Amino acid sequence: MNDNDIYVVGAGIHAFGRHEGVSGADQAVVTTRAALTDAGLGWDKVDVAVGGSNTGKPDSLVARLGLTGVAFTAVRNGCATGGIALATAANALRAGQGEVAAVIGFDKHVRGAFATDPAAYGLDAWYGTTGLMVTTQYFAMRTKRYQHEHDLPDLTLAQVAVRASRNGAAHPHAWRRRELTTDEVLGAPMVSDPLTNLMFCQPDEGAVALILARGSRAFDLCPAPVRLAAVTVRTRGPGSFEVFSPWLSPQRAGSPSSAAGRDALRQAGITAADVQVAQVQDTDCGSELIHLAETGLCRDGEQVELLATGATDATGRLPVNTDGGCLANGEPIGASGLRQVHEVVRQLQGRAAGHAVPGAPRVGFTHVYGAPGVSACTVLMRSDR
Amino acid sequence: MSRPLAPELFASLDPLSLAGSRCPACATVQFPPAPQCAHCAADGPAPIALPTSGRIWTWTVQRFAPKAPYVSPASGFVPYPVGYVDLGEVLVETLLQVGDRSPAIGDEVHLRRAPVGTGEHFTYAFGA
Ligand SMILES: [Zn+2]
């Protein structure tokens, strides 16, 4: 192994959902200790830490994990927070800032849709006042256009929610554990056409922690370390269709997810056909379908067949969101991207808690997307010494 | 007399037209007008009046009352359609006023005023 290679050697998760009387920081502490235990390390052995949260102050966790003087960076990048926290920690190790890093993501959101201040996004007040600044609205408009361009029926949208619910029902860390039918999903109250309320995920609470190590340490700390073969972060280019855009260019161009996905596959030296288990951001059913194509995991329009034939089931050709994704887990946004990595790591280690992908998969992929147009992707590979 | 909520959105109030800007370097048209091009970052895009008719590029219906800073009408929240309208050189995000019909991609729509909150202010919308 190469000492510049970065491995995941420990992982921990706090069940997502609603946890009355348990703070976001409480969840993060329990989770970080679980990840450290998984790696057989104490907090005093962590050289570098990165924490991501949109409702808490990650670096304050040192008061409960140990005042070791660790270099601790806090990041906050909307729904892409987890992916960017992971990239930041991996880069710190590659830069020689230590041998072991902890990555911690947590959040505890109030109920209901996110409220957003236009000024925080460089927009004037009128945009929010007139009712145009709503994330669910954006996802619905993007889905409606994508359906129009690529001939995707509403049934395909519903099949995403049905598969997510089936995976969530089998997963002990998931929040939503009831299997849904396509009729139920299609017949649920409409939130923003064409998306019903069973096609959206909801803000909730949860925490995930990962322990990373450089190649020289990985196999001493973990019998089955998973190599972080790529981790990429990209923002939008001109002509992409992103959330919170009062205008768009008529010249359509690639999205940040396309760019981050392409970079990740190239960095890892693989093609999309090599991916055996994938997690893509599914804040709503339309987003999962669009993100599958944007990251290169399928062609535009191919989603109809993939969903209809069960190809994205855990037992299918391209297992997607095997833990139920955001749809079944909800979205504590600081933890969400790390939940994806946690699930893929467990799948590659043969330790998946819910539906396991058969055939000992070796290559996994994750993708997270946040406002206003930032994506982070990873490629994860099972490693033998 | 109703006043514009954000006067900078309009090139003219009578007849009504939206204000945009065109980049001197790359010709990108954006809305509302900005002192810098969002595509190439060139300074000094020139103000222009945008076309007042276009076609619906995508749409949805907002069926729950957004949180603040959204202001519901005085008579209470009612679901409202929104979308992007293709004006040729730029797609503009907008409220849609299509009466009892469902919006449809490709429908021709025209610029008009739409009341905000208590009706003291207006913003722009596109309608059939
Ligand atoms: Zn320009």
Coordinates of C-alpha atoms and ligand atoms in Angstrom, one line a residue:
Chain A
M1 CA 0.0 0.0 0.0
N2 CA 1.0 3.6 -0.5
D3 CA 1.3 5.9 2.5
N4 CA -0.4 8.7 0.6
D5 CA -3.5 6.5 0.3
I6 CA -6.3 7.4 2.7
Y7 CA -8.4 4.7 4.3
V8 CA -11.6 4.6 6.4
V9 CA -10.6 2.6 9.4
G10 CA -13.5 3.3 11.7
A11 CA -17.2 4.4 11.4
G12 CA -20.0 5.1 13.7
I13 CA -23.6 6.3 13.3
H14 CA -26.3 7.7 15.6
A15 CA -29.7 6.6 14.3
F16 CA -31.4 9.3 12.3
G17 CA -34.9 10.5 13.3
R18 CA -36.3 12.6 16.2
H19 CA -34.5 12.3 19.5
E20 CA -36.3 14.3 22.2
G21 CA -33.9 15.6 24.9
V22 CA -30.8 14.5 23.0
S23 CA -28.8 17.4 21.5
G24 CA -27.0 17.4 18.2
A25 CA -23.7 17.5 20.1
D26 CA -24.8 14.5 22.3
Q27 CA -25.4 12.5 19.2
A28 CA -22.0 13.6 17.7
V29 CA -20.1 12.6 20.9
V30 CA -21.7 9.1 21.1
T31 CA -21.0 8.6 17.4
T32 CA -17.4 9.7 17.5
R33 CA -16.7 7.4 20.4
A34 CA -18.3 4.5 18.4
A35 CA -16.1 5.3 15.4
L36 CA -13.0 5.4 17.6
T37 CA -13.9 2.1 19.2
D38 CA -14.4 0.7 15.7
A39 CA -10.8 1.7 14.9
G40 CA -9.5 0.7 18.3
L41 CA -8.3 4.2 19.1
G42 CA -8.7 6.9 21.7
W43 CA -9.5 10.5 20.9
D44 CA -5.9 11.3 22.0
K45 CA -4.6 9.5 18.9
V46 CA -6.5 11.8 16.5
D47 CA -4.2 14.3 14.8
V48 CA -6.7 16.2 12.7
A49 CA -10.5 16.6 13.1
V50 CA -13.1 18.1 10.8
G51 CA -16.7 18.7 11.9
G52 CA -19.7 19.7 9.8
S53 CA -23.0 21.0 11.1
N54 CA -25.5 23.7 10.1
T55 CA -27.1 23.9 13.6
G56 CA -24.3 23.3 16.0
K57 CA -20.7 24.3 16.6
P58 CA -18.5 21.2 15.8
D59 CA -15.2 22.4 17.4
S60 CA -16.9 22.7 20.8
L61 CA -17.1 18.9 20.9
V62 CA -13.5 18.9 22.1
A63 CA -14.7 19.8 25.6
R64 CA -16.5 16.4 25.7
L65 CA -14.1 14.3 23.6
G66 CA -10.9 15.5 25.3
L67 CA -8.8 18.7 25.3
T68 CA -6.0 17.2 23.3
G69 CA -5.2 20.4 21.3
V70 CA -6.2 18.6 18.1
A71 CA -6.4 20.7 14.9
F72 CA -10.2 21.0 14.4
T73 CA -11.8 22.6 11.3
A74 CA -15.5 23.3 11.2
V75 CA -17.3 23.3 7.8
R76 CA -20.7 24.4 6.7
N77 CA -21.8 23.8 3.1
G78 CA -25.5 23.1 3.2
C79 CA -26.5 19.6 2.1
A80 CA -23.0 19.0 0.8
T81 CA -21.4 19.5 4.3
G82 CA -20.6 15.9 5.0
G83 CA -18.8 15.3 1.7
I84 CA -16.8 18.5 2.1
A85 CA -15.9 17.7 5.7
L86 CA -14.5 14.3 4.4
A87 CA -12.6 16.0 1.6
T88 CA -11.1 18.5 4.0
A89 CA -9.9 15.8 6.4
A90 CA -8.5 13.6 3.7
N91 CA -6.6 16.5 2.2
A92 CA -5.1 17.4 5.6
L93 CA -3.8 13.8 5.9
R94 CA -2.4 13.9 2.4
A95 CA -0.7 17.2 3.2
G96 CA 1.1 15.5 6.1
Q97 CA -0.8 17.1 8.9
G98 CA -1.0 13.8 10.7
E99 CA -1.7 10.1 10.4
V100 CA -5.2 9.8 11.8
A101 CA -8.2 12.1 11.2
A102 CA -11.8 12.2 12.6
V103 CA -14.6 13.4 10.5
I104 CA -17.8 14.2 12.3
G105 CA -21.1 15.4 10.9
F106 CA -24.3 16.1 12.9
D107 CA -27.4 18.2 12.9
K108 CA -30.7 18.7 14.7
H109 CA -33.2 20.6 12.6
V110 CA -36.6 22.0 13.6
R111 CA -39.6 20.4 12.0
G112 CA -40.8 21.4 8.5
A113 CA -39.1 22.8 5.5
F114 CA -35.9 24.8 5.8
A115 CA -36.3 28.6 6.1
T116 CA -33.6 30.5 4.3
D117 CA -32.4 34.0 4.4
P118 CA -32.0 35.4 0.8
A119 CA -29.1 37.6 1.9
A120 CA -27.1 34.5 2.9
Y121 CA -27.2 33.5 -0.8
G122 CA -26.4 36.9 -2.2
L123 CA -30.0 37.5 -3.1
D124 CA -32.3 40.4 -2.4
A125 CA -35.3 40.2 0.0
W126 CA -37.9 40.3 -2.8
Y127 CA -36.9 36.8 -3.9
G128 CA -38.0 35.4 -0.5
T129 CA -40.9 37.7 0.0
T130 CA -42.6 36.8 -3.3
G131 CA -42.4 33.1 -2.5
L132 CA -39.7 32.0 -5.1
M133 CA -37.0 30.9 -2.6
V134 CA -38.2 27.4 -1.6
T135 CA -36.0 24.4 -2.1
T136 CA -38.9 22.0 -2.6
Q137 CA -40.1 24.2 -5.4
Y138 CA -36.7 24.0 -7.2
F139 CA -36.6 20.3 -6.9
A140 CA -40.1 20.0 -8.4
M141 CA -39.4 22.4 -11.3
R142 CA -36.1 20.6 -12.1
T143 CA -37.9 17.2 -12.0
K144 CA -40.8 18.5 -14.2
R145 CA -38.3 19.8 -16.8
Y146 CA -36.3 16.5 -16.7
Q147 CA -39.4 14.4 -17.1
H148 CA -40.3 16.6 -20.1
E149 CA -36.9 16.2 -21.8
H150 CA -36.4 12.5 -21.0
D151 CA -39.9 11.1 -21.0
L152 CA -39.9 9.9 -17.3
P153 CA -43.4 9.0 -16.0
D154 CA -44.6 9.8 -12.5
L155 CA -44.6 6.1 -11.9
T156 CA -40.8 6.0 -12.0
L157 CA -40.7 8.8 -9.4
A158 CA -42.9 6.7 -7.2
Q159 CA -40.7 3.6 -7.6
V160 CA -37.8 5.5 -6.1
A161 CA -39.8 6.1 -2.9
V162 CA -41.0 2.5 -2.8
R163 CA -37.4 1.1 -3.1
A164 CA -36.2 3.6 -0.5
S165 CA -38.9 2.6 1.9
R166 CA -38.1 -1.1 1.4
N167 CA -34.4 -0.5 2.2
G168 CA -35.2 1.8 5.1
A169 CA -37.6 -0.7 6.6
A170 CA -34.8 -3.2 6.9
H171 CA -32.3 -0.8 8.3
P172 CA -31.9 -0.3 12.1
H173 CA -30.5 3.2 11.7
A174 CA -33.2 4.5 9.4
W175 CA -36.0 6.9 10.5
R176 CA -38.8 5.8 8.2
R177 CA -39.3 2.1 8.5
R178 CA -42.6 1.5 6.7
E179 CA -42.8 0.0 3.3
L180 CA -44.8 2.1 0.8
T181 CA -46.6 1.1 -2.4
T182 CA -46.6 3.0 -5.6
D183 CA -50.3 3.8 -5.2
E184 CA -49.7 5.2 -1.8
V185 CA -46.8 7.4 -3.0
L186 CA -48.7 8.7 -6.1
G187 CA -51.9 9.2 -4.1
A188 CA -50.3 11.2 -1.3
P189 CA -50.9 15.0 -1.0
M190 CA -49.0 17.0 -3.6
V191 CA -46.4 19.2 -2.2
S192 CA -45.1 20.7 -5.4
D193 CA -46.2 19.1 -8.7
P194 CA -45.1 16.4 -9.7
L195 CA -43.7 15.6 -6.2
T196 CA -46.0 14.3 -3.5
N197 CA -45.2 14.5 0.2
L198 CA -44.0 10.8 0.2
M199 CA -41.5 11.7 -2.6
F200 CA -39.6 14.2 -0.3
C201 CA -37.3 13.6 2.6
Q202 CA -37.6 15.7 5.7
P203 CA -35.2 17.5 8.0
D204 CA -34.4 15.5 11.1
E205 CA -31.5 14.7 13.5
G206 CA -28.6 12.3 13.4
A207 CA -24.8 12.1 13.5
V208 CA -22.1 10.1 11.7
A209 CA -18.3 9.9 12.4
L210 CA -15.6 8.3 10.3
I211 CA -11.9 7.7 11.3
L212 CA -9.4 8.1 8.5
A213 CA -5.8 6.9 8.5
R214 CA -2.9 7.1 6.1
G215 CA -1.8 3.9 4.4
S216 CA 1.0 3.1 6.8
R217 CA -1.4 2.8 9.7
A218 CA -4.6 1.5 8.1
F219 CA -4.1 -2.2 8.3
D220 CA -2.9 -2.1 11.9
L221 CA -6.1 -0.3 12.9
C222 CA -8.7 -2.2 10.9
P223 CA -8.9 -5.7 9.5
A224 CA -10.9 -4.4 6.5
P225 CA -10.0 -0.8 5.8
V226 CA -11.8 0.8 2.9
R227 CA -9.7 3.0 0.6
L228 CA -10.9 6.5 -0.1
A229 CA -9.9 6.2 -3.8
A230 CA -11.4 9.6 -4.6
V231 CA -13.1 12.5 -2.9
T232 CA -14.1 15.5 -5.0
V233 CA -15.8 18.8 -4.5
R234 CA -17.1 21.1 -7.3
T235 CA -19.4 24.1 -7.6
R236 CA -21.6 25.1 -10.5
G237 CA -20.5 26.3 -13.9
P238 CA -22.4 28.7 -16.1
G239 CA -25.6 27.4 -17.5
S240 CA -26.4 24.8 -14.8
F241 CA -29.9 24.7 -13.3
E242 CA -29.4 25.3 -9.6
V243 CA -31.5 26.0 -6.5
F244 CA -32.1 29.7 -5.8
S245 CA -31.6 31.0 -9.3
P246 CA -33.9 34.0 -10.3
W247 CA -32.6 33.5 -13.9
L248 CA -31.0 30.7 -15.9
S249 CA -29.0 30.8 -19.1
P250 CA -30.8 29.3 -22.1
Q251 CA -27.5 27.5 -22.9
R252 CA -27.7 24.5 -20.6
A253 CA -24.4 23.1 -19.3
G254 CA -23.2 20.5 -16.9
S255 CA -24.0 20.6 -13.2
P256 CA -21.7 20.5 -10.2
S257 CA -22.7 16.8 -9.8
S258 CA -21.6 16.0 -13.3
A259 CA -18.2 17.7 -12.7
A260 CA -17.7 16.1 -9.2
G261 CA -18.8 12.7 -10.4
R262 CA -16.5 12.7 -13.5
D263 CA -13.6 13.9 -11.4
A264 CA -14.2 11.1 -8.8
L265 CA -14.3 8.3 -11.4
R266 CA -11.1 9.7 -13.1
Q267 CA -9.3 10.1 -9.7
A268 CA -10.1 6.5 -8.8
G269 CA -9.2 5.2 -12.3
I270 CA -12.5 3.5 -12.8
T271 CA -15.6 3.9 -15.0
A272 CA -19.2 4.1 -13.9
A273 CA -19.6 0.5 -14.9
D274 CA -17.3 -0.6 -12.1
V275 CA -19.5 0.8 -9.4
Q276 CA -21.2 -2.0 -7.4
V277 CA -23.0 0.1 -4.8
A278 CA -24.0 3.7 -4.9
Q279 CA -25.5 6.4 -2.7
V280 CA -26.8 9.5 -4.5
Q281 CA -28.5 12.5 -3.0
D282 CA -32.2 11.8 -2.9
T283 CA -33.8 14.7 -1.1
D284 CA -36.7 13.9 -3.4
C285 CA -37.4 11.1 -5.9
G286 CA -36.7 13.4 -8.9
S287 CA -33.3 14.3 -7.5
E288 CA -32.2 10.7 -7.2
L289 CA -33.1 10.0 -10.8
I290 CA -31.4 13.2 -12.1
H291 CA -28.3 12.6 -9.9
L292 CA -27.9 9.1 -11.2
A293 CA -27.5 10.5 -14.7
E294 CA -25.5 13.5 -13.8
T295 CA -22.9 11.5 -12.0
G296 CA -22.6 9.2 -15.0
L297 CA -24.0 6.1 -13.3
C298 CA -26.7 5.8 -16.0
R299 CA -27.9 7.5 -19.2
D300 CA -30.7 10.1 -19.3
G301 CA -33.9 8.3 -19.6
E302 CA -32.4 4.9 -18.6
Q303 CA -33.9 5.4 -15.2
V304 CA -37.3 4.2 -16.3
E305 CA -35.9 0.7 -17.1
L306 CA -33.6 0.7 -14.1
L307 CA -36.4 1.3 -11.6
A308 CA -39.0 -0.9 -13.4
T309 CA -36.7 -3.9 -13.5
G310 CA -35.3 -3.6 -9.9
A311 CA -31.8 -2.9 -11.1
T312 CA -31.3 -0.3 -8.3
D313 CA -32.5 -2.8 -5.6
A314 CA -29.8 -4.1 -3.2
T315 CA -29.8 -7.3 -5.3
G316 CA -29.8 -5.5 -8.7
R317 CA -27.1 -4.6 -11.1
L318 CA -26.7 -1.1 -9.6
P319 CA -27.7 -1.0 -6.0
V320 CA -28.7 2.6 -5.0
N321 CA -29.3 4.1 -1.6
T322 CA -29.2 0.7 0.1
D323 CA -29.9 2.2 3.6
G324 CA -33.0 4.0 2.3
G325 CA -31.2 7.2 1.5
C326 CA -32.5 10.6 2.6
L327 CA -36.0 9.5 1.8
A328 CA -36.0 6.9 4.6
N329 CA -33.4 8.5 6.8
G330 CA -34.4 12.2 6.6
E331 CA -31.7 14.8 6.3
P332 CA -29.7 16.1 9.2
I333 CA -27.7 18.0 6.6
G334 CA -24.3 17.9 8.3
A335 CA -24.5 14.1 8.8
S336 CA -26.1 13.2 5.5
G337 CA -23.1 12.9 3.2
L338 CA -21.2 10.9 5.9
R339 CA -24.2 8.5 6.3
Q340 CA -23.8 7.7 2.6
V341 CA -20.1 6.9 3.2
H342 CA -20.9 4.9 6.4
E343 CA -23.3 2.7 4.5
V344 CA -21.0 2.1 1.6
V345 CA -18.1 1.3 3.9
R346 CA -20.3 -1.3 5.7
Q347 CA -21.4 -2.8 2.4
L348 CA -17.8 -3.1 1.2
Q349 CA -16.8 -4.7 4.6
G350 CA -19.6 -7.2 4.5
R351 CA -21.1 -5.6 7.6
A352 CA -24.2 -3.8 6.2
A353 CA -26.9 -3.5 8.8
G354 CA -29.9 -3.7 6.4
H355 CA -30.1 -5.2 2.9
A356 CA -26.6 -6.4 2.0
V357 CA -25.5 -6.3 -1.6
P358 CA -24.7 -9.9 -2.6
G359 CA -21.4 -10.9 -4.1
A360 CA -18.9 -9.1 -1.8
P361 CA -18.8 -5.8 -3.7
R362 CA -15.4 -4.0 -3.9
V363 CA -16.3 -0.6 -5.4
G364 CA -18.7 2.0 -4.0
F365 CA -19.7 5.6 -4.9
T366 CA -21.3 8.4 -3.0
H367 CA -22.7 11.8 -4.1
V368 CA -24.1 14.7 -2.2
Y369 CA -25.6 18.0 -3.5
G370 CA -26.1 21.2 -1.7
A371 CA -27.3 24.8 -2.3
P372 CA -26.5 26.8 -4.2
G373 CA -24.9 24.3 -6.6
V374 CA -22.1 22.4 -4.8
S375 CA -21.5 18.7 -5.0
A376 CA -19.1 16.2 -3.4
C377 CA -18.5 12.7 -4.6
T378 CA -16.4 9.8 -3.3
V379 CA -15.2 6.4 -4.7
L380 CA -14.6 3.8 -2.0
M381 CA -12.7 0.5 -2.5
R382 CA -12.4 -2.6 -0.4
S383 CA -8.7 -3.3 0.1
D384 CA -6.6 -6.3 0.6
R385 CA -3.2 -5.9 2.2
Chain B
M1 CA -51.9 53.1 -5.6
S2 CA -49.8 49.9 -5.6
R3 CA -46.0 50.3 -5.7
P4 CA -43.3 47.9 -6.9
L5 CA -41.9 45.8 -4.1
A6 CA -38.5 45.9 -5.7
P7 CA -38.2 48.8 -8.2
E8 CA -34.9 47.5 -9.5
L9 CA -36.6 44.6 -11.2
F10 CA -38.4 46.9 -13.7
A11 CA -37.0 48.7 -16.7
S12 CA -40.4 50.5 -17.1
L13 CA -43.7 50.5 -15.2
D14 CA -45.9 51.8 -18.0
P15 CA -45.7 49.8 -20.2
L16 CA -44.5 47.1 -17.8
S17 CA -41.1 45.6 -18.6
L18 CA -38.4 43.7 -16.6
A19 CA -34.9 45.0 -16.2
G20 CA -32.0 42.8 -17.2
S21 CA -28.4 43.3 -18.2
R22 CA -26.2 42.1 -21.0
C23 CA -22.5 41.4 -20.5
P24 CA -20.2 43.4 -22.8
A25 CA -17.7 40.6 -22.9
C26 CA -19.7 37.3 -23.3
A27 CA -23.2 38.6 -24.0
T28 CA -24.8 36.7 -21.1
V29 CA -28.2 38.2 -20.2
Q30 CA -29.2 38.1 -16.6
F31 CA -32.0 39.1 -14.4
P32 CA -32.2 41.2 -12.3
P33 CA -29.4 43.4 -13.7
A34 CA -26.1 43.1 -11.9
P35 CA -22.9 45.2 -11.8
Q36 CA -20.9 42.1 -12.7
C37 CA -21.5 39.3 -15.2
A38 CA -22.3 36.0 -13.4
H39 CA -20.7 34.0 -16.2
C40 CA -17.4 35.7 -16.8
A41 CA -17.2 38.2 -14.0
A42 CA -16.7 41.2 -16.4
D43 CA -17.7 44.5 -15.0
G44 CA -20.3 46.8 -16.4
P45 CA -23.1 44.7 -18.0
A46 CA -25.4 47.2 -19.9
P47 CA -29.0 47.6 -18.6
I48 CA -31.6 46.3 -21.0
A49 CA -35.4 45.8 -21.0
L50 CA -36.3 42.1 -21.3
P51 CA -38.9 40.8 -23.7
T52 CA -42.4 40.8 -22.2
S53 CA -43.6 37.5 -23.7
G54 CA -42.2 34.0 -23.6
R55 CA -42.9 30.4 -23.1
I56 CA -43.2 28.3 -19.9
W57 CA -39.9 26.3 -19.6
T58 CA -40.8 24.4 -16.5
W59 CA -43.3 24.9 -13.6
T60 CA -44.7 23.6 -10.4
V61 CA -47.4 24.6 -7.8
Q62 CA -46.3 25.8 -4.4
R63 CA -48.9 24.1 -2.2
F64 CA -47.8 25.0 1.3
A65 CA -47.1 28.5 2.7
P66 CA -43.4 29.1 2.7
K67 CA -41.7 30.3 5.9
A68 CA -40.7 34.0 6.3
P69 CA -39.7 36.1 4.5
Y70 CA -42.6 35.0 2.4
V71 CA -45.7 37.1 3.0
S72 CA -49.1 35.4 2.5
P73 CA -52.0 37.4 1.0
A74 CA -54.2 39.2 3.6
S75 CA -57.0 36.8 2.9
G76 CA -54.8 33.8 3.6
F77 CA -52.4 31.4 1.8
V78 CA -53.5 29.9 -1.5
P79 CA -51.4 27.6 -3.6
Y80 CA -49.6 29.4 -6.4
P81 CA -48.0 28.2 -9.6
V82 CA -44.4 29.2 -10.3
G83 CA -42.0 28.4 -13.1
Y84 CA -39.3 29.6 -15.5
V85 CA -40.3 31.5 -18.6
D86 CA -38.0 31.3 -21.7
L87 CA -37.6 34.8 -22.9
G88 CA -35.1 33.9 -25.6
E89 CA -31.8 35.2 -24.2
V90 CA -32.6 34.4 -20.6
L91 CA -35.0 32.1 -18.6
V92 CA -36.7 34.1 -15.8
E93 CA -38.1 32.5 -12.6
T94 CA -41.6 33.9 -12.0
L95 CA -45.0 33.5 -10.5
L96 CA -47.5 32.2 -13.1
Q97 CA -51.1 33.4 -13.4
V98 CA -52.9 30.8 -15.6
G99 CA -56.4 31.0 -14.0
D100 CA -58.0 27.6 -13.4
R101 CA -55.8 25.8 -15.9
S102 CA -52.7 23.8 -15.1
P103 CA -49.6 25.4 -16.6
A104 CA -47.9 23.5 -19.4
I105 CA -44.4 23.5 -20.7
G106 CA -44.4 25.5 -24.0
D107 CA -47.5 27.7 -23.2
E108 CA -47.1 31.3 -24.3
V109 CA -47.3 33.8 -21.4
H110 CA -47.1 37.6 -21.0
L111 CA -45.7 39.9 -18.3
R112 CA -48.1 41.4 -15.8
R113 CA -48.3 42.7 -12.3
A114 CA -49.0 40.5 -9.3
P115 CA -50.0 41.8 -5.8
V116 CA -47.8 41.0 -2.8
G117 CA -49.1 40.4 0.7
T118 CA -51.7 43.0 1.5
G119 CA -51.6 44.4 -2.0
E120 CA -49.7 47.6 -1.1
H121 CA -46.9 46.4 -3.3
F122 CA -46.7 44.4 -6.6
T123 CA -44.2 42.2 -8.2
Y124 CA -44.0 40.6 -11.6
A125 CA -45.8 37.5 -12.9
F126 CA -46.3 35.9 -16.3
G127 CA -49.8 34.9 -17.4
A128 CA -51.8 33.6 -20.3
Ligands
ZN1 ZN -19.8 37.9 -19.2

